[in-house]
Short mmCIF file of C-alpha atoms in Angstrom, two decimals:
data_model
loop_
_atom_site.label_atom_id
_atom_site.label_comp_id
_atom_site.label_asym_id
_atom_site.label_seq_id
_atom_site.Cartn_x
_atom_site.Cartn_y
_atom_site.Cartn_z
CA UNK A 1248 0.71 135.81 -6.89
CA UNK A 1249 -1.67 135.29 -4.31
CA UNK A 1250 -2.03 131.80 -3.55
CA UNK A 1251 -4.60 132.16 -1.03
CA UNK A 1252 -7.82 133.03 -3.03
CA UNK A 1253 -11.42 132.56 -2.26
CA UNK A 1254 -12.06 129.30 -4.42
CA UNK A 1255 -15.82 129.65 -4.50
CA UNK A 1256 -14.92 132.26 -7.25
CA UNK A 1257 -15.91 131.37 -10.65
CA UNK A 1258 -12.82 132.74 -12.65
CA UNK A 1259 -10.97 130.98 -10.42
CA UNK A 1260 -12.63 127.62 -10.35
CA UNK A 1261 -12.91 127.71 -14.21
CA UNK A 1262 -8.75 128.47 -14.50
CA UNK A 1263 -7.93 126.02 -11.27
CA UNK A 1264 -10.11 122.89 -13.04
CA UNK A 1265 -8.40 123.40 -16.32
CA UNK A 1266 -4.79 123.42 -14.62
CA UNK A 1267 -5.86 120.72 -12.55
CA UNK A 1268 -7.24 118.68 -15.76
CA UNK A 1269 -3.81 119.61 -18.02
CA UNK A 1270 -1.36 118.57 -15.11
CA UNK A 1271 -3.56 115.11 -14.85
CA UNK A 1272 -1.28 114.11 -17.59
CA UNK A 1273 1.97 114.92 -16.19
CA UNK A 1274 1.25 113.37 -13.05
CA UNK A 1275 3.35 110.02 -11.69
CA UNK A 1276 1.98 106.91 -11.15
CA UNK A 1277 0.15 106.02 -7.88
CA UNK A 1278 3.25 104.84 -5.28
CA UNK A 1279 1.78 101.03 -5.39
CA UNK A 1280 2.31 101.60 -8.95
CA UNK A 1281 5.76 102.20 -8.94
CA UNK A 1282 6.69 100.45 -5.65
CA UNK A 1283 5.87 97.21 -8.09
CA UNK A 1284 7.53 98.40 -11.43
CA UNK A 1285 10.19 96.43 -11.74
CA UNK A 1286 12.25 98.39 -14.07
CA UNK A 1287 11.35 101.96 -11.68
CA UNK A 1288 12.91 99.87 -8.87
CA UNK A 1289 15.97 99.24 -11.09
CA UNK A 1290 16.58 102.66 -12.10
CA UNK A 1291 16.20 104.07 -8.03
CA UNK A 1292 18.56 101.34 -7.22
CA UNK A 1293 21.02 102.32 -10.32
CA UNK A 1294 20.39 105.76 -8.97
CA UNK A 1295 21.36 105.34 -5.69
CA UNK A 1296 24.81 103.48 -6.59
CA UNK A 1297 25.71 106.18 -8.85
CA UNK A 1298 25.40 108.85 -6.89
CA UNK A 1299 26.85 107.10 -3.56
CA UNK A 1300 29.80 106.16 -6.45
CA UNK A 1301 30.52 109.49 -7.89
CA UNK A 1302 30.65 110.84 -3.95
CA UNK A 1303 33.20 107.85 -3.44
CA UNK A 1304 35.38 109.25 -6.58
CA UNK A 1305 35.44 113.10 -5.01
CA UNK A 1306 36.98 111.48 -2.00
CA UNK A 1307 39.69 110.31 -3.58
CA UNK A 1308 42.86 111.45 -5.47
CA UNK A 1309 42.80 112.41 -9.02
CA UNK A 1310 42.83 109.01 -10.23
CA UNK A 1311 39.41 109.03 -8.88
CA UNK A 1312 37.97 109.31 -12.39
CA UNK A 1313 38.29 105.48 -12.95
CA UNK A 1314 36.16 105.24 -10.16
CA UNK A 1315 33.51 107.71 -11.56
CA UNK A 1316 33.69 106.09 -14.87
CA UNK A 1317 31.94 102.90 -13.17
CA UNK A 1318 29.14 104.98 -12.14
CA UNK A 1319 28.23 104.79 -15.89
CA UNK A 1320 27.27 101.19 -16.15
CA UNK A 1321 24.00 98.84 -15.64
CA UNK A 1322 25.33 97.41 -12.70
CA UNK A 1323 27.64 100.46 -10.69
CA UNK A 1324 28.31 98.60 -7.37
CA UNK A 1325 28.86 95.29 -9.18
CA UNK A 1326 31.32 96.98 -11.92
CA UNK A 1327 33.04 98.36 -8.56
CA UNK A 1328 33.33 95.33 -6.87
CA UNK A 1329 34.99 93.73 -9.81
CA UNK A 1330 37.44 97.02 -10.99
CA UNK A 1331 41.03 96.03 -9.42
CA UNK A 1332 42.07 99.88 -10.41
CA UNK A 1333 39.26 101.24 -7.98
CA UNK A 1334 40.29 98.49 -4.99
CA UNK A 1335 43.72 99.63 -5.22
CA UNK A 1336 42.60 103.55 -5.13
CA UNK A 1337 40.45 102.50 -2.01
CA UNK A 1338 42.70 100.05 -0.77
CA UNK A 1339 45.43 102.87 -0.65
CA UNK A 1340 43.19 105.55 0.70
CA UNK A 1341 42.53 102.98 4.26
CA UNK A 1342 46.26 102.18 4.66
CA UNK A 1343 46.84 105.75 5.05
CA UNK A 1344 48.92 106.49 7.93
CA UNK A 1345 46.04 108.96 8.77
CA UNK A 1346 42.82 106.94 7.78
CA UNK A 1347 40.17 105.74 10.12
CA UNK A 1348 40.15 109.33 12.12
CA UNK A 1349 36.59 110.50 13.05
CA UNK A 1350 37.26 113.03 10.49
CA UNK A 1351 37.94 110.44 7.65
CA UNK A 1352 35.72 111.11 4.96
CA UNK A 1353 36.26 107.78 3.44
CA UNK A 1354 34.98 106.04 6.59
CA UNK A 1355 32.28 108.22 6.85
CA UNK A 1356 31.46 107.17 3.19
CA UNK A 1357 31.72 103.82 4.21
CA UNK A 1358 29.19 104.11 7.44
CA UNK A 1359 26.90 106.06 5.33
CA UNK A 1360 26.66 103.85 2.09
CA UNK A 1361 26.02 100.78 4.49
CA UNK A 1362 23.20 102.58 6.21
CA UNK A 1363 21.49 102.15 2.41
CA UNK A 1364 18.79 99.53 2.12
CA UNK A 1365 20.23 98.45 -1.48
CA UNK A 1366 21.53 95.35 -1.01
CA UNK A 1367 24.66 96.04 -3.93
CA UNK A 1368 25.73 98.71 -1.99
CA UNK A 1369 25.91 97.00 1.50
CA UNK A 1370 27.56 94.35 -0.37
CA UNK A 1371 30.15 97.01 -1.52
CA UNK A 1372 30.79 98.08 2.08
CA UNK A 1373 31.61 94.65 3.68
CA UNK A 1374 33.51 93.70 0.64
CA UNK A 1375 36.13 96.20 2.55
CA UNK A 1376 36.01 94.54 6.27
CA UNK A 1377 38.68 92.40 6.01
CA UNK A 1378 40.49 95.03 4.60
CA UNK A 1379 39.51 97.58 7.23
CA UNK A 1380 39.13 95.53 9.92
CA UNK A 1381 43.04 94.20 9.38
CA UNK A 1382 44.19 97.71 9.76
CA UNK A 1383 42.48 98.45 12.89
CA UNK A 1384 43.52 96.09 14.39
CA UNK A 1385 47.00 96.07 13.68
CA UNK A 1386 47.17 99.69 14.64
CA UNK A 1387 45.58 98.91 17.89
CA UNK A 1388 47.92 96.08 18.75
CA UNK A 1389 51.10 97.56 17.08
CA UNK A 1390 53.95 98.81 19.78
CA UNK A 1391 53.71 102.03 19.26
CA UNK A 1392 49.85 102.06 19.64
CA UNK A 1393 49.50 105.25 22.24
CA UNK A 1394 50.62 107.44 19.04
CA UNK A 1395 48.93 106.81 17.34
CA UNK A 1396 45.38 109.44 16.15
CA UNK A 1397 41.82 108.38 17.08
CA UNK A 1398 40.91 105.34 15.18
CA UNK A 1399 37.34 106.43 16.07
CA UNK A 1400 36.26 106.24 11.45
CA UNK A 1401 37.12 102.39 11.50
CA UNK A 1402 35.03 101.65 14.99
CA UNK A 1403 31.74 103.87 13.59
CA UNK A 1404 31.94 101.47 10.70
CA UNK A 1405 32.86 98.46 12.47
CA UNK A 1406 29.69 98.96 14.85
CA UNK A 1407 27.46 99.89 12.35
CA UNK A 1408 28.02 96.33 10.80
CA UNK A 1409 27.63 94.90 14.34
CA UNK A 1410 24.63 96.71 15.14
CA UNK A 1411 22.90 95.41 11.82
CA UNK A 1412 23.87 92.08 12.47
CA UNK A 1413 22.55 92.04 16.05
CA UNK A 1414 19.12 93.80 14.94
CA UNK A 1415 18.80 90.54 12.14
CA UNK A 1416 19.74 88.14 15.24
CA UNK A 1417 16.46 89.69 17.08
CA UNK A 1418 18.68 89.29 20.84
CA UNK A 1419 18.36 85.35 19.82
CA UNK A 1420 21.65 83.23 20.08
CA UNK A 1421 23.48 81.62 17.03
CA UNK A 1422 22.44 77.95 17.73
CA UNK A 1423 23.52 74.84 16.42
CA UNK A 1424 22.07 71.09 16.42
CA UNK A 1425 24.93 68.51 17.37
CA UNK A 1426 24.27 65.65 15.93
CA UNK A 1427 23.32 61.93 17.90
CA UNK A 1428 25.43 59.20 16.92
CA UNK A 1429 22.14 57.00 18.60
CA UNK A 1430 19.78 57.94 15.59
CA UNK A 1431 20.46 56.90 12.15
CA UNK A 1432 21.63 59.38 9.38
CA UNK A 1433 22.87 58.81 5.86
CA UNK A 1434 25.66 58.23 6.73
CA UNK A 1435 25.20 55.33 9.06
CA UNK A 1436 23.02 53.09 11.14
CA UNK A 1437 23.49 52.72 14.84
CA UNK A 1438 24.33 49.61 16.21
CA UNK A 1439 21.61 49.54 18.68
CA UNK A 1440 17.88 50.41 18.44
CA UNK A 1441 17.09 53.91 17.94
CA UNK A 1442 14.88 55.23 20.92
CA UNK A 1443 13.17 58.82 20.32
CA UNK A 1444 14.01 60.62 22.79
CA UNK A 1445 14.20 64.25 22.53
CA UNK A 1446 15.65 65.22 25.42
CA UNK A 1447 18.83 63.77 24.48
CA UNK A 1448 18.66 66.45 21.57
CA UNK A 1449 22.22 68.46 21.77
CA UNK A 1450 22.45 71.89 21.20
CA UNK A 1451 25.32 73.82 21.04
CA UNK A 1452 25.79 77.52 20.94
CA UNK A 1453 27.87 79.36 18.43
CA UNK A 1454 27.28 82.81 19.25
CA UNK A 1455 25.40 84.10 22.27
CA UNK A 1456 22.63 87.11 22.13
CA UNK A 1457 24.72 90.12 21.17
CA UNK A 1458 24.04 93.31 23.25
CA UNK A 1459 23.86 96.58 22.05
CA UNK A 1460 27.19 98.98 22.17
CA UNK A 1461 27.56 102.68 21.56
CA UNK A 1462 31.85 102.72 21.44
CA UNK A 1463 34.16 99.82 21.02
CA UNK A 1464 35.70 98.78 24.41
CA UNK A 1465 38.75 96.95 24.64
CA UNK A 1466 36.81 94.12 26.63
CA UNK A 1467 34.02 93.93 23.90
CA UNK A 1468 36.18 94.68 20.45
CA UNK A 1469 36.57 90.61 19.89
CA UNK A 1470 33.00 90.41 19.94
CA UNK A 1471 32.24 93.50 17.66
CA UNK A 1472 34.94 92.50 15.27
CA UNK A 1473 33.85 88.83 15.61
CA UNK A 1474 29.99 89.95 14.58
CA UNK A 1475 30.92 91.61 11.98
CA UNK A 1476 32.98 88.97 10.64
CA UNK A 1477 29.57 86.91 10.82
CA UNK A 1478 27.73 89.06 8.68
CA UNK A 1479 30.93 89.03 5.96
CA UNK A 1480 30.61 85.31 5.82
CA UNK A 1481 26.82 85.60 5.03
CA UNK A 1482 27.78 87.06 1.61
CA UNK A 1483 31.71 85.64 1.60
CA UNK A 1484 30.44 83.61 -2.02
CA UNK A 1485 29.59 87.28 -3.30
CA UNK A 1486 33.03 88.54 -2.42
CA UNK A 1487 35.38 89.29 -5.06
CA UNK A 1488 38.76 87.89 -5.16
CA UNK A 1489 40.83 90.64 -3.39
CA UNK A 1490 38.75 90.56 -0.93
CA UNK A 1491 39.56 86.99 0.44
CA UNK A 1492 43.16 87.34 0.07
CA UNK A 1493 43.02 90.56 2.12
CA UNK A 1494 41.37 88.57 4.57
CA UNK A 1495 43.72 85.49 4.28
CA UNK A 1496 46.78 87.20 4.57
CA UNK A 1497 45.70 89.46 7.40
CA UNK A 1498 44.67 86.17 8.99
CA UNK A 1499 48.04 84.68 9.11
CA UNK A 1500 49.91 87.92 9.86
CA UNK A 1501 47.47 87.80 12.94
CA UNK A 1502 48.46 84.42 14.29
CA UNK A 1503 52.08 85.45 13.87
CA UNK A 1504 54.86 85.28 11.59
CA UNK A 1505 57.66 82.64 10.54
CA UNK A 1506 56.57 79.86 13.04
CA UNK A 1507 57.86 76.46 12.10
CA UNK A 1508 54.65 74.97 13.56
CA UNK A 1509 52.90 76.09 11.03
CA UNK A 1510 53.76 73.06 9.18
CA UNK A 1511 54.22 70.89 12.05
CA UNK A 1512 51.42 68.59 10.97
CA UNK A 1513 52.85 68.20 7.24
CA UNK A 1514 55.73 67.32 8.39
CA UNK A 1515 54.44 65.00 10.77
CA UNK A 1516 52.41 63.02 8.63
CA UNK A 1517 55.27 63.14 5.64
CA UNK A 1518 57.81 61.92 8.42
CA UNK A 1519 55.22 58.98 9.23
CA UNK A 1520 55.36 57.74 5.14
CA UNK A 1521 59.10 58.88 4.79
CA UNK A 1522 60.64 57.70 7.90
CA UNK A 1523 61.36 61.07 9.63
CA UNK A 1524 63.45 63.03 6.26
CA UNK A 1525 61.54 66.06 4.88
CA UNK A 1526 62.39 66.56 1.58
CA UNK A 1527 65.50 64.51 1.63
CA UNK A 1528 67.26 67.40 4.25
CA UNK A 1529 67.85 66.13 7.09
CA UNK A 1530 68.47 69.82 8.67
CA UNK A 1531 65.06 70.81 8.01
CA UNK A 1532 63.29 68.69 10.87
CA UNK A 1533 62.71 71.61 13.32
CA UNK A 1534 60.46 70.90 16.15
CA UNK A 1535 58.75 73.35 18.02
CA UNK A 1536 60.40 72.58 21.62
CA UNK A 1537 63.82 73.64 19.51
CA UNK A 1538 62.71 76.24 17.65
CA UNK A 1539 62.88 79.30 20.07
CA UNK A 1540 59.37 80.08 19.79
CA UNK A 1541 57.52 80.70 23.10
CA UNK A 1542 54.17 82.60 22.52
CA UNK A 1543 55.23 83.70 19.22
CA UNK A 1544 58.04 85.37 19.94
CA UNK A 1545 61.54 83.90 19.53
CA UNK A 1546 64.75 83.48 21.89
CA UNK A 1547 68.38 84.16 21.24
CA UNK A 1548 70.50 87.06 19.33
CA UNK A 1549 73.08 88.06 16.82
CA UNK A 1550 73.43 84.98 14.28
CA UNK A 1551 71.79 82.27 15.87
CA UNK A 1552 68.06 84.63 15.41
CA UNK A 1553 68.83 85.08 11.57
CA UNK A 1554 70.53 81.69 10.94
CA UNK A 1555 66.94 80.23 12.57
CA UNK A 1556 65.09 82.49 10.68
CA UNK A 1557 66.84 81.53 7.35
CA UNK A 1558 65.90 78.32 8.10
CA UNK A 1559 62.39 78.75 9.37
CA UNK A 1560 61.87 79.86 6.35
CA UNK A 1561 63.03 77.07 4.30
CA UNK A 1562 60.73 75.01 6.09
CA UNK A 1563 57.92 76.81 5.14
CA UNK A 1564 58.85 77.39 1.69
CA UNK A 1565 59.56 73.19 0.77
CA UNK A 1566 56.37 72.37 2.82
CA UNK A 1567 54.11 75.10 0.70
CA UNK A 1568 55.93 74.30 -2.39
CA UNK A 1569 55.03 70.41 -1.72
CA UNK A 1570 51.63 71.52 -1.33
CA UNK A 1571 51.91 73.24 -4.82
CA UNK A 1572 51.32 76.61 -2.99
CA UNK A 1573 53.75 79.48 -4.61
CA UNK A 1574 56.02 81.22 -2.76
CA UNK A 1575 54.25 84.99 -3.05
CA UNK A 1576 51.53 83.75 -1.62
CA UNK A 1577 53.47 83.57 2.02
CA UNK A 1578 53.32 87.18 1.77
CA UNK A 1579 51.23 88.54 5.08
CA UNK A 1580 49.91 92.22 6.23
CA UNK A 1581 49.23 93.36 9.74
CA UNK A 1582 50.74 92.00 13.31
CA UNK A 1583 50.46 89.09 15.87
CA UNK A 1584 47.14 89.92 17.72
CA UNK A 1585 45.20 88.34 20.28
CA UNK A 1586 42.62 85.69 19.14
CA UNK A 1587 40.30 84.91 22.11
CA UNK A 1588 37.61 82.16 20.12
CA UNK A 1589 34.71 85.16 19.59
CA UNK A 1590 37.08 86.51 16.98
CA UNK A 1591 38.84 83.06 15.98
CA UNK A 1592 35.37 81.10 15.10
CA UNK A 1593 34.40 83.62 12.54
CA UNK A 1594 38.09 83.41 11.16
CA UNK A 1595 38.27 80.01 10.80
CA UNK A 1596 34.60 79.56 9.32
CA UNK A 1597 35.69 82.11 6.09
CA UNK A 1598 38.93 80.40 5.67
CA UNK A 1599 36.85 77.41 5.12
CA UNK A 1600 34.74 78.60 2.69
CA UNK A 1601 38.66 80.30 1.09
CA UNK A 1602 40.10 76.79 0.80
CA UNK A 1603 36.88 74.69 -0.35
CA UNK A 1604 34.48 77.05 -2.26
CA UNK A 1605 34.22 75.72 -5.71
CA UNK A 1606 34.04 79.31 -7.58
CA UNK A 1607 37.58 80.41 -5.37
CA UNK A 1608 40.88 81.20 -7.62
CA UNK A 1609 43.68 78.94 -7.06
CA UNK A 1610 45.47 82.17 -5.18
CA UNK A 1611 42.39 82.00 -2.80
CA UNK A 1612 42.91 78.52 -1.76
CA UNK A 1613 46.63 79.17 -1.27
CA UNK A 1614 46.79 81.89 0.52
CA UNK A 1615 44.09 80.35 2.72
CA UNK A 1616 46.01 76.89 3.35
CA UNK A 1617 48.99 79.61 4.78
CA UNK A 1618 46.84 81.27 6.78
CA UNK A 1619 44.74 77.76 8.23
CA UNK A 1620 48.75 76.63 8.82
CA UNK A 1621 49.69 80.00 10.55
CA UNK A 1622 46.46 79.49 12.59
CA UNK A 1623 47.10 76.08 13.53
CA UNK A 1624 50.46 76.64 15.24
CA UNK A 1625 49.06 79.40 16.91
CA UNK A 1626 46.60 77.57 18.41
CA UNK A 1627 49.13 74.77 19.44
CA UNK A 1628 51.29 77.83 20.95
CA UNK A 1629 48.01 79.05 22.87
CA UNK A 1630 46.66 75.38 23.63
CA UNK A 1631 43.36 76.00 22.35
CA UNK A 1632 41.71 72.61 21.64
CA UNK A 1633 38.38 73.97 19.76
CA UNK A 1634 40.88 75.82 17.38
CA UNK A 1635 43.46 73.09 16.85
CA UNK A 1636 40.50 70.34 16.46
CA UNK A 1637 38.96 72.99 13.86
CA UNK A 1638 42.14 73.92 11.88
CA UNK A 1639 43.50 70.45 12.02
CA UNK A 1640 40.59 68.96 10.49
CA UNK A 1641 41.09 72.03 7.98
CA UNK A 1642 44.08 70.76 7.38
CA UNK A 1643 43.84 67.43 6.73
CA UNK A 1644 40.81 68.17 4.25
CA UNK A 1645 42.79 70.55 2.57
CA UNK A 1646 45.79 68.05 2.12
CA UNK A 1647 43.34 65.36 0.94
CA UNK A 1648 41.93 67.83 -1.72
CA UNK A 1649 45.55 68.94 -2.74
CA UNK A 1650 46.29 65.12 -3.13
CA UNK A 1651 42.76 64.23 -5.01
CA UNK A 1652 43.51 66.97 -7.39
CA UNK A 1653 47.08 65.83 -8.44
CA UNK A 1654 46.03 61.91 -9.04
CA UNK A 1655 43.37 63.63 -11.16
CA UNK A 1656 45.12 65.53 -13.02
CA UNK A 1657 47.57 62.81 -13.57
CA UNK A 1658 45.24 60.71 -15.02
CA UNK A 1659 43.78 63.26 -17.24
CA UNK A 1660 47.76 63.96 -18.75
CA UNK A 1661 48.36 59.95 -18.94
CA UNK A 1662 45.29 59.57 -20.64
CA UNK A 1663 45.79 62.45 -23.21
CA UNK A 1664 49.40 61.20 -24.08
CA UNK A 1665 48.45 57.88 -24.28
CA UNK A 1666 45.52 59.07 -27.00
CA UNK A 1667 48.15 61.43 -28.89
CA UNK A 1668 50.60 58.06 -28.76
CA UNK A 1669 50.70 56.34 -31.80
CA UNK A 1670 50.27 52.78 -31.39
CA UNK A 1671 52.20 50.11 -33.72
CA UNK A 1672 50.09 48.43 -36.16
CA UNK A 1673 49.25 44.95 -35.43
CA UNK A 1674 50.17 41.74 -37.72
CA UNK A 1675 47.53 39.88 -38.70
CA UNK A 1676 46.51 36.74 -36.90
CA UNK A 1677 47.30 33.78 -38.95
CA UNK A 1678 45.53 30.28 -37.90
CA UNK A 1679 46.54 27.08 -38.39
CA UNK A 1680 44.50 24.37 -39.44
CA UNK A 1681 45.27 20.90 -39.39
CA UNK A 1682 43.93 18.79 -41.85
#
């Protein structure tokens, strides 16, 4: 067919008009039509999930078809999110020994789908930074590090999430207004007069203007991690469950494992109301100048290291269990790392939302007052006073909360057996009257 005909001909003309007038009908919308359809942007974004879902299920094993199955509902990414089969499936596939290669298809899955502009799916890929970011790191800091394969999958992602973050920030710094004691609040009134004056305003910075980065150098990865960390907590009240605990317990795995300190301030205040005895044992006051911890790391051989650690972790068990914490919940994953404050802030900002978001699981909270604990005596190790003033304070609220919730629910079990008590009848009241 020769598509190229003169179309001043009238054959033509005639047959090209009635083609043109019978396809009319078959034609889509205008593009402003359908860019305001609500239900045709449902269906692309319902589109796009299921197809970036059932390319997620081909990457995996052969249990992959629970994943594909989700791609069948209203809501794919959501019903993803939500599916504790598919997290462990995915979860799995990252802890492989070989994941996070440049080769990983998983990761490349991962940097793709968050290059989407549907907000569900982006959602779905930082729902998996803890995660992801936990393993990196702990391969990068492990001992045996130099043999371990590229880790260059879990970096593209990892910057891809920075460099997102640091186009939204526009090069302008994360600022934030201290307040002035001076000026009244609601809160309280200053003693003196209030003067306006501006320029005592106080601002602090959080975060200063990112710059852009093409690898992830040793000397920048706090920062990159850090960033990313920033954008998590922007949607940390959409995360699911797993999520946070992944994040908790890599968290206190980072600040290091079976420190006494870590409950150093419990058992300081309990020793101020109970005269010095944890617990009733007197064997279970362990200081930190005694403990063999320098740095993290402990002192001494043979016996003495597992008698200590025996102990150590008796402490930590009748301090959590005092807190009503269970015992699983100690349970960590990664390695000690360093935690210069770019990477720290971010860490302790989501592990406040962990221990005091109203919608969080009672597992959340928990594993979140370990890792705050694990933090803290970190931070006492490393002498960093913005951390120990932050997780202190962390601390203490969390304590307070703990303690608020028990006298509640005291109350609500007195009063309840009190109601179901039956009470005796009463005699009647007989007066005397003297005549």
């Amino acid at each position: 067919m020769d598509f190229h005909r003169n179309p001043s001909a009238n054959s033509a003309s005639s047959s090209t008009s009635s083609t043109s007038s019978a396809a009319a009908h078959h034609q889509p919308p205008p593009s402003s039509a359908t860019d305001n359809d609500p239900m045709h942007s449902w269906w692309e974004s319902v589109s796009k999930q299921r197809s970036r879902i059932l390319s997620l299920a081909a990457l995996l094993p052969s249990d992959g078809v629970a994943v594909s199955s989700l791609a069948d509902s209203d809501r794919p990414a959501v019903s993803l999110l939500s599916s504790p089969s598919a997290y462990s499936l995915i979860s799995s596939a990252l802890s492989s020994p070989k994941s996070g290669s440049g080769s990983d298809r998983l990761c490349q899955w991962l940097y793709e789908t968050f290059q989407s502009s549907d907000p569900h799916l982006r959602l779905l890929v930082l729902s998996f930074l803890p995660l992801l970011s936990g393993i990196y790191l702990s391969r990068v800091h492990s001992s045996d590090s130099s043999s371990l394969p590229s880790l260059a999958g879990f970096e593209a992602v990892l910057l891809a999430v920075y460099s997102s973050e640091a186009k939204s920030r526009a090069g302008k710094p994360l600022l934030v207004q201290i307040p002035d004691l001076s000026q009244p609040s609601l809160y309280h009134a200053p003693r003196s007069k209030p003067v306006d004056d501006r320029s005592r305003q106080s601002v602090g910075v959080l975060s200063p203007p990112l710059e852009p980065h093409l690898a992830v150098k040793s000397t920048k990865r706090a920062i990159i991690i850090g960033t990313a960390l920033d954008c998590y907590y922007k949607q940390v009240s959409q995360m699911p469950a797993w999520s946070k605990l992944d994040f908790c317990k890599f968290a206190a795995a980072w600040a290091g494992q079976d420190c006494p300190c870590r409950t150093k301030l419990d058992r300081d205040e309990d020793n101020h109301h109970e005269n010095g005895n944890v617990n009733g044992n007197g064997h279970i006051r362990l200081l930190r100048e005694d403990s063999g911890f320098s740095n993290g790391t402990r002192s001494g051989d043979g016996d003495e290291v597992d008698y200590e650690d025996d102990v150590i972790k008796e402490v930590v068990v009748v301090e959590m269990n005092n807190l009503g914490i269970n015992e699983e919940n100690l349970e960590t994953k990664g390695v000690r790392i360093p935690l210069p404050w770019e990477l720290l802030r971010p860490v302790v900002t989501i592990l406040g939302h962990c221990l005091f978001g109203p919608l969080n699981s009672q597992d959340v909270k928990d594993s979140a007052s370990v890792a705050v604990r694990c933090l803290y005596a970190r931070a006492s190790h490393d002498l960093a006073p913005q951390a120990i003033l932050a997780l202190q304070s962390l601390i203490r609220l969390d304590k307070n909360a703990r303690a608020a919730a028990t006298t509640a629910a005291t109350v609500t079990t007195n009063a309840s057996s009190n109601a179901n008590t039956p009470s005796k009848a009463k005699k009647p009241e007989i007066l005397l009257v003297s005549k």
